[in-house]
Amino acid sequence: MKRVLITGAAGFLGSHLCDRFIAEGFCVVGMDNLITGNMENIEHLMPNPNFEFYHHDVSKYVHVPGKLDYILHFASPASPIDYLKIPIQTLKVGSLGTHNLLGLARAKNARMLIASTSEVYGDPLVHPQTEEYYGNVNPVGPRGVYDEAKRFQEAMTMAYHTFHGLETRIVRIFNTYGPRMRLNDGRVLPAFIGQALRGEDLTVFGDGSQTRSFCYVDDQVEGIFKLLMSDYPYPVNIGNPDEITIAQFAEEIIKLTGTDQKVIYKDLPKDDPMQRKPDITKAREILGWEPNVSREEGLKITYDYFKSLPEDKLYRKEHKDFTKYINR
């Protein structure tokens, strides 16, 4: 059996990747320091003899006994609420963590895929965003800790590919959603649904003209899997090009949830991107991939998941207490 290491395994996307690789017949080694991940996301896998879990911080030295065929590096805070509270840890997992895992991949002769992001494009001056666009990023702004960690991660990965001949893959992930997202993670989709379920007004930052493109998690996982198994070492956008303004999206959520809340407007956070739409030409041509799940269909599944959560999760304001990590 092929064996894969997935970092960030207890996170939203990492846990879905664990499910996919188990279903594909792999032995899966999950790794997570649980700073933002949640064991509830993978507890259903714990009895499976083909799944093992390491509670470990990849920013420190990483050792996994036995062979590894693939490494997927998905460990990182991914929501603005998290990476603004733990900026140093965000930078370290993208830099030191990536370096450690690339060294492990080289030692194991494993192929490594890194989770990059549409945030490498910053507040883009090119629309839609192609992989050749270098981005418009503020390295010293509040979002710089995440954006630049991911940009460095790409550069380090490509250096190992070109200098050491390591087999590497780079996926640039656009807004992904689905079951296991946190309601309080600061991203617009769970924020809107959480507000609707709690009977609160929906909060739009700015005038609502900024755009996002939402990709359902099953489509995202399929694209990542196809990229890993391809022969293409350069960045590939995986996302849904069906673009919508935030103001329009708020109305969609109100219609979906059958609520009658108002939409209120607040100031736009610094460096918040005004446009997000992936050009997925490369994914179509190289991987034969494009999203299949419509936003209407994916939102219904996601809303049903959020509706099923117990009240304590619905009303929980804070995800975790990061105090013990702050001075590390």
Short mmCIF file of C-alpha atoms in Angstrom, two decimals:
data_model
loop_
_atom_site.label_atom_id
_atom_site.label_comp_id
_atom_site.label_asym_id
_atom_site.label_seq_id
_atom_site.Cartn_x
_atom_site.Cartn_y
_atom_site.Cartn_z
CA MET A 1 0.00 0.00 0.00
CA LYS A 2 1.13 3.55 -0.73
CA ARG A 3 1.71 5.68 2.38
CA VAL A 4 0.99 9.40 2.63
CA LEU A 5 1.73 11.98 5.34
CA ILE A 6 -0.88 14.76 5.62
CA THR A 7 0.00 17.70 7.87
CA GLY A 8 -2.83 19.82 9.22
CA ALA A 9 -4.81 16.56 9.25
CA ALA A 10 -7.27 17.71 11.92
CA GLY A 11 -8.18 20.87 10.03
CA PHE A 12 -11.12 21.44 7.70
CA LEU A 13 -9.41 20.63 4.41
CA GLY A 14 -6.80 18.28 5.87
CA SER A 15 -9.45 16.01 7.38
CA HIS A 16 -11.30 15.74 4.06
CA LEU A 17 -8.00 14.82 2.39
CA CYS A 18 -7.47 12.08 4.99
CA ASP A 19 -10.91 10.70 4.10
CA ARG A 20 -10.12 10.76 0.38
CA PHE A 21 -6.78 8.98 0.68
CA ILE A 22 -8.22 6.32 3.00
CA ALA A 23 -10.98 5.77 0.42
CA GLU A 24 -8.32 5.45 -2.30
CA GLY A 25 -6.62 2.62 -0.38
CA PHE A 26 -3.66 4.53 1.07
CA CYS A 27 -2.10 4.20 4.50
CA VAL A 28 -2.52 7.70 5.93
CA VAL A 29 -0.30 9.31 8.56
CA GLY A 30 -2.04 12.40 9.94
CA MET A 31 -0.03 15.07 11.75
CA ASP A 32 -1.32 18.16 13.55
CA ASN A 33 -0.31 20.24 16.58
CA LEU A 34 -4.02 21.09 17.12
CA ILE A 35 -3.33 24.82 17.50
CA THR A 36 -6.26 25.40 15.13
CA GLY A 37 -7.18 21.82 14.18
CA ASN A 38 -9.83 19.77 15.95
CA MET A 39 -9.65 16.05 16.71
CA GLU A 40 -13.41 15.80 16.16
CA ASN A 41 -12.71 16.16 12.42
CA ILE A 42 -10.78 12.87 12.31
CA GLU A 43 -12.10 10.88 15.26
CA HIS A 44 -14.07 8.68 12.85
CA LEU A 45 -10.74 7.59 11.31
CA MET A 46 -8.99 6.63 14.55
CA PRO A 47 -10.24 2.98 14.60
CA ASN A 48 -9.12 2.47 10.99
CA PRO A 49 -5.96 0.31 10.84
CA ASN A 50 -4.78 2.29 7.79
CA PHE A 51 -4.80 5.60 9.71
CA GLU A 52 -2.34 6.78 12.34
CA PHE A 53 -2.04 10.17 14.00
CA TYR A 54 0.92 12.16 15.34
CA HIS A 55 0.30 15.15 17.63
CA HIS A 56 3.29 17.20 16.50
CA ASP A 57 4.33 20.71 15.39
CA VAL A 58 5.99 20.52 11.97
CA SER A 59 7.85 23.78 12.68
CA LYS A 60 10.06 21.56 14.84
CA TYR A 61 12.09 18.62 13.52
CA VAL A 62 9.83 16.09 11.76
CA HIS A 63 10.49 12.34 11.83
CA VAL A 64 8.13 9.65 10.56
CA PRO A 65 9.36 6.05 10.72
CA GLY A 66 8.99 3.83 7.68
CA LYS A 67 8.49 4.62 4.04
CA LEU A 68 6.56 7.57 2.70
CA ASP A 69 5.42 7.87 -0.91
CA TYR A 70 3.72 11.27 -0.65
CA ILE A 71 3.64 14.28 1.68
CA LEU A 72 0.84 16.86 1.63
CA HIS A 73 1.66 19.98 3.66
CA PHE A 74 -1.62 21.54 4.80
CA ALA A 75 -0.57 22.67 8.27
CA SER A 76 -1.23 26.40 8.74
CA PRO A 77 -3.76 28.75 10.28
CA ALA A 78 -6.01 29.68 7.38
CA SER A 79 -8.52 32.16 8.77
CA PRO A 80 -7.75 35.84 9.39
CA ILE A 81 -8.95 35.56 12.99
CA ASP A 82 -6.33 32.88 13.66
CA TYR A 83 -3.31 34.21 11.81
CA LEU A 84 -3.76 37.71 13.22
CA LYS A 85 -3.68 36.21 16.75
CA ILE A 86 -0.76 33.85 16.12
CA PRO A 87 1.29 35.62 13.43
CA ILE A 88 4.66 34.12 14.41
CA GLN A 89 3.32 30.56 14.34
CA THR A 90 1.78 31.27 10.92
CA LEU A 91 5.14 32.42 9.55
CA LYS A 92 6.99 29.50 11.13
CA VAL A 93 4.75 26.75 9.78
CA GLY A 94 5.03 28.20 6.26
CA SER A 95 8.82 28.57 6.44
CA LEU A 96 10.43 26.26 9.02
CA GLY A 97 7.65 23.70 8.65
CA THR A 98 7.98 23.63 4.89
CA HIS A 99 11.78 23.33 5.14
CA ASN A 100 11.49 20.41 7.57
CA LEU A 101 9.00 18.58 5.40
CA LEU A 102 10.97 19.13 2.20
CA GLY A 103 13.97 17.61 3.99
CA LEU A 104 11.81 14.65 5.03
CA ALA A 105 10.52 14.26 1.47
CA ARG A 106 14.08 14.22 0.19
CA ALA A 107 15.16 11.65 2.78
CA LYS A 108 12.16 9.41 1.99
CA ASN A 109 12.27 10.03 -1.77
CA ALA A 110 8.64 11.12 -1.49
CA ARG A 111 6.64 13.44 -3.74
CA MET A 112 5.51 16.54 -1.84
CA LEU A 113 2.51 18.79 -2.49
CA ILE A 114 2.16 22.11 -0.67
CA ALA A 115 -1.05 24.00 0.02
CA SER A 116 -0.55 27.50 -1.28
CA THR A 117 -3.36 29.98 -1.61
CA SER A 118 -5.00 32.65 -3.72
CA GLU A 119 -3.65 35.07 -1.08
CA VAL A 120 -0.29 34.97 -2.89
CA TYR A 121 -2.00 37.29 -5.38
CA GLY A 122 -2.81 39.81 -2.63
CA ASP A 123 -5.28 42.51 -3.69
CA PRO A 124 -4.94 41.67 -7.39
CA LEU A 125 -4.51 44.14 -10.22
CA VAL A 126 -5.17 41.35 -12.75
CA HIS A 127 -8.56 39.68 -13.08
CA PRO A 128 -9.16 36.77 -13.19
CA GLN A 129 -5.94 35.62 -11.55
CA THR A 130 -3.64 33.42 -13.63
CA GLU A 131 -0.71 31.47 -12.23
CA GLU A 132 1.67 33.80 -14.09
CA TYR A 133 0.48 36.83 -12.11
CA TYR A 134 3.05 37.75 -9.44
CA GLY A 135 0.56 39.44 -7.12
CA ASN A 136 0.07 42.71 -5.25
CA VAL A 137 0.95 41.89 -1.64
CA ASN A 138 1.76 44.18 1.28
CA PRO A 139 4.54 42.32 3.17
CA VAL A 140 4.25 44.53 6.27
CA GLY A 141 0.44 44.70 6.45
CA PRO A 142 -1.64 42.61 8.87
CA ARG A 143 -2.27 39.90 6.26
CA GLY A 144 1.42 39.75 5.30
CA VAL A 145 2.17 37.02 7.84
CA TYR A 146 -0.05 34.61 5.91
CA ASP A 147 0.50 35.90 2.38
CA GLU A 148 4.30 36.00 2.63
CA ALA A 149 4.51 32.67 4.47
CA LYS A 150 2.76 31.08 1.51
CA ARG A 151 4.88 32.93 -1.05
CA PHE A 152 8.06 31.83 0.74
CA GLN A 153 6.66 28.30 0.91
CA GLU A 154 6.30 28.27 -2.87
CA ALA A 155 9.83 29.62 -3.38
CA MET A 156 11.37 27.06 -1.00
CA THR A 157 9.47 24.22 -2.64
CA MET A 158 10.52 25.26 -6.12
CA ALA A 159 14.16 25.56 -4.95
CA TYR A 160 14.09 21.94 -3.74
CA HIS A 161 12.59 20.92 -7.05
CA THR A 162 15.14 22.71 -9.22
CA PHE A 163 18.25 22.22 -7.03
CA HIS A 164 17.67 18.76 -5.55
CA GLY A 165 15.38 17.33 -8.22
CA LEU A 166 12.67 16.65 -5.65
CA GLU A 167 9.22 15.83 -7.05
CA THR A 168 7.00 18.70 -5.88
CA ARG A 169 3.51 20.04 -6.60
CA ILE A 170 2.02 23.44 -5.71
CA VAL A 171 -1.75 24.00 -5.40
CA ARG A 172 -3.11 27.53 -5.10
CA ILE A 173 -6.39 27.12 -3.25
CA PHE A 174 -9.26 29.57 -3.67
CA ASN A 175 -12.09 30.02 -1.13
CA THR A 176 -13.16 26.50 -0.16
CA TYR A 177 -16.19 25.62 1.93
CA GLY A 178 -18.17 22.66 3.21
CA PRO A 179 -18.84 20.55 6.32
CA ARG A 180 -16.30 20.82 9.18
CA MET A 181 -15.65 24.52 8.65
CA ARG A 182 -15.74 26.50 11.88
CA LEU A 183 -18.62 28.92 12.25
CA ASN A 184 -16.36 31.42 14.06
CA ASP A 185 -13.32 31.27 11.80
CA GLY A 186 -13.76 34.77 10.37
CA ARG A 187 -14.40 33.82 6.75
CA VAL A 188 -17.45 35.21 5.07
CA LEU A 189 -19.40 32.02 4.33
CA PRO A 190 -19.50 30.52 7.85
CA ALA A 191 -19.83 34.03 9.31
CA PHE A 192 -22.99 34.73 7.29
CA ILE A 193 -24.54 31.32 8.00
CA GLY A 194 -23.70 31.57 11.70
CA GLN A 195 -25.25 35.03 11.92
CA ALA A 196 -28.38 33.82 10.14
CA LEU A 197 -28.73 30.80 12.45
CA ARG A 198 -28.32 32.99 15.54
CA GLY A 199 -30.83 35.56 14.29
CA GLU A 200 -28.16 38.28 13.96
CA ASP A 201 -27.81 40.86 11.20
CA LEU A 202 -25.38 39.86 8.44
CA THR A 203 -22.17 41.90 8.54
CA VAL A 204 -20.69 43.05 5.23
CA PHE A 205 -17.31 44.75 5.32
CA GLY A 206 -16.88 47.59 2.83
CA ASP A 207 -19.68 48.34 0.39
CA GLY A 208 -20.17 44.68 -0.59
CA SER A 209 -18.80 45.13 -4.12
CA GLN A 210 -15.76 42.93 -3.43
CA THR A 211 -15.97 39.49 -5.00
CA ARG A 212 -15.21 35.92 -3.99
CA SER A 213 -15.37 32.58 -5.82
CA PHE A 214 -16.42 29.65 -3.64
CA CYS A 215 -15.34 26.05 -4.31
CA TYR A 216 -17.05 23.12 -2.59
CA VAL A 217 -14.66 20.92 -0.62
CA ASP A 218 -15.25 17.72 -2.63
CA ASP A 219 -14.28 19.53 -5.84
CA GLN A 220 -11.21 20.99 -4.13
CA VAL A 221 -10.06 17.60 -2.87
CA GLU A 222 -10.51 16.08 -6.33
CA GLY A 223 -8.37 18.82 -7.88
CA ILE A 224 -5.65 18.38 -5.26
CA PHE A 225 -5.61 14.61 -5.77
CA LYS A 226 -5.33 14.99 -9.55
CA LEU A 227 -2.51 17.52 -9.20
CA LEU A 228 -0.56 15.25 -6.83
CA MET A 229 -0.80 12.41 -9.34
CA SER A 230 0.16 14.60 -12.30
CA ASP A 231 3.64 15.38 -13.63
CA TYR A 232 3.26 19.18 -13.33
CA PRO A 233 5.62 20.88 -10.81
CA TYR A 234 4.46 24.50 -11.13
CA PRO A 235 1.60 26.27 -9.34
CA VAL A 236 -1.97 25.39 -10.35
CA ASN A 237 -5.10 27.31 -9.35
CA ILE A 238 -7.80 25.04 -7.94
CA GLY A 239 -11.02 26.92 -7.35
CA ASN A 240 -14.45 27.68 -8.76
CA PRO A 241 -14.52 30.61 -11.21
CA ASP A 242 -18.20 31.32 -10.46
CA GLU A 243 -17.66 34.82 -9.03
CA ILE A 244 -20.14 36.68 -6.82
CA THR A 245 -20.11 39.96 -4.92
CA ILE A 246 -20.31 39.80 -1.13
CA ALA A 247 -23.53 41.87 -1.19
CA GLN A 248 -25.13 39.35 -3.58
CA PHE A 249 -23.83 36.50 -1.46
CA ALA A 250 -25.45 37.94 1.66
CA GLU A 251 -28.80 37.92 -0.16
CA GLU A 252 -28.22 34.29 -1.21
CA ILE A 253 -27.64 33.29 2.41
CA ILE A 254 -30.78 35.10 3.59
CA LYS A 255 -32.78 33.27 0.91
CA LEU A 256 -31.14 29.91 1.74
CA THR A 257 -31.77 30.19 5.47
CA GLY A 258 -35.25 31.65 5.16
CA THR A 259 -34.40 34.40 7.62
CA ASP A 260 -35.24 38.08 7.42
CA GLN A 261 -32.18 39.72 8.96
CA LYS A 262 -30.87 43.03 7.76
CA VAL A 263 -27.47 43.44 6.12
CA ILE A 264 -25.27 45.94 7.97
CA TYR A 265 -22.08 47.48 6.64
CA LYS A 266 -18.77 48.03 8.43
CA ASP A 267 -15.35 49.36 7.41
CA LEU A 268 -13.28 47.12 5.13
CA PRO A 269 -10.23 45.60 6.91
CA LYS A 270 -6.80 46.74 5.72
CA ASP A 271 -5.51 44.98 2.56
CA ASP A 272 -8.68 42.90 2.19
CA PRO A 273 -8.68 41.82 -1.48
CA MET A 274 -11.36 43.38 -3.67
CA GLN A 275 -11.48 40.59 -6.25
CA ARG A 276 -11.06 36.83 -6.24
CA LYS A 277 -11.61 34.71 -9.32
CA PRO A 278 -9.32 31.89 -10.42
CA ASP A 279 -8.34 31.34 -14.01
CA ILE A 280 -8.50 27.53 -14.10
CA THR A 281 -7.29 27.03 -17.67
CA LYS A 282 -4.25 25.08 -16.47
CA ALA A 283 -6.35 22.82 -14.22
CA ARG A 284 -8.67 22.07 -17.13
CA GLU A 285 -5.90 21.44 -19.67
CA ILE A 286 -3.29 19.68 -17.50
CA LEU A 287 -5.45 17.85 -14.97
CA GLY A 288 -8.77 17.52 -16.79
CA TRP A 289 -10.35 19.08 -13.70
CA GLU A 290 -13.11 21.57 -13.18
CA PRO A 291 -15.63 22.00 -10.36
CA ASN A 292 -18.87 20.02 -10.57
CA VAL A 293 -20.79 21.13 -7.46
CA SER A 294 -22.85 24.30 -7.94
CA ARG A 295 -22.85 26.94 -5.22
CA GLU A 296 -26.57 26.30 -4.64
CA GLU A 297 -25.97 22.59 -4.09
CA GLY A 298 -22.84 23.04 -1.97
CA LEU A 299 -24.40 25.73 0.22
CA LYS A 300 -27.39 23.52 0.99
CA ILE A 301 -25.11 20.70 2.19
CA THR A 302 -23.01 23.13 4.23
CA TYR A 303 -26.07 24.82 5.75
CA ASP A 304 -27.51 21.44 6.77
CA TYR A 305 -24.19 20.64 8.48
CA PHE A 306 -24.15 23.94 10.39
CA LYS A 307 -27.80 23.50 11.39
CA SER A 308 -26.92 20.15 12.97
CA LEU A 309 -24.30 21.66 15.32
CA PRO A 310 -25.06 21.80 19.05
CA GLU A 311 -25.91 25.19 20.57
CA ASP A 312 -22.56 25.60 22.31
CA LYS A 313 -20.80 25.53 18.93
CA LEU A 314 -23.37 27.81 17.32
CA TYR A 315 -22.88 30.50 19.98
CA ARG A 316 -19.17 30.03 20.64
CA LYS A 317 -17.40 33.34 19.98
CA GLU A 318 -13.79 32.19 20.35
CA HIS A 319 -12.25 29.18 18.66
CA LYS A 320 -9.38 28.50 21.06
CA ASP A 321 -7.30 30.23 23.69
CA PHE A 322 -3.95 30.87 22.00
CA THR A 323 -2.32 32.30 25.15
CA LYS A 324 0.09 29.41 25.67
CA TYR A 325 1.39 29.77 22.09
CA ILE A 326 1.91 33.53 22.05
CA ASN A 327 5.46 33.61 23.44
CA ARG A 328 6.74 30.59 21.54
#
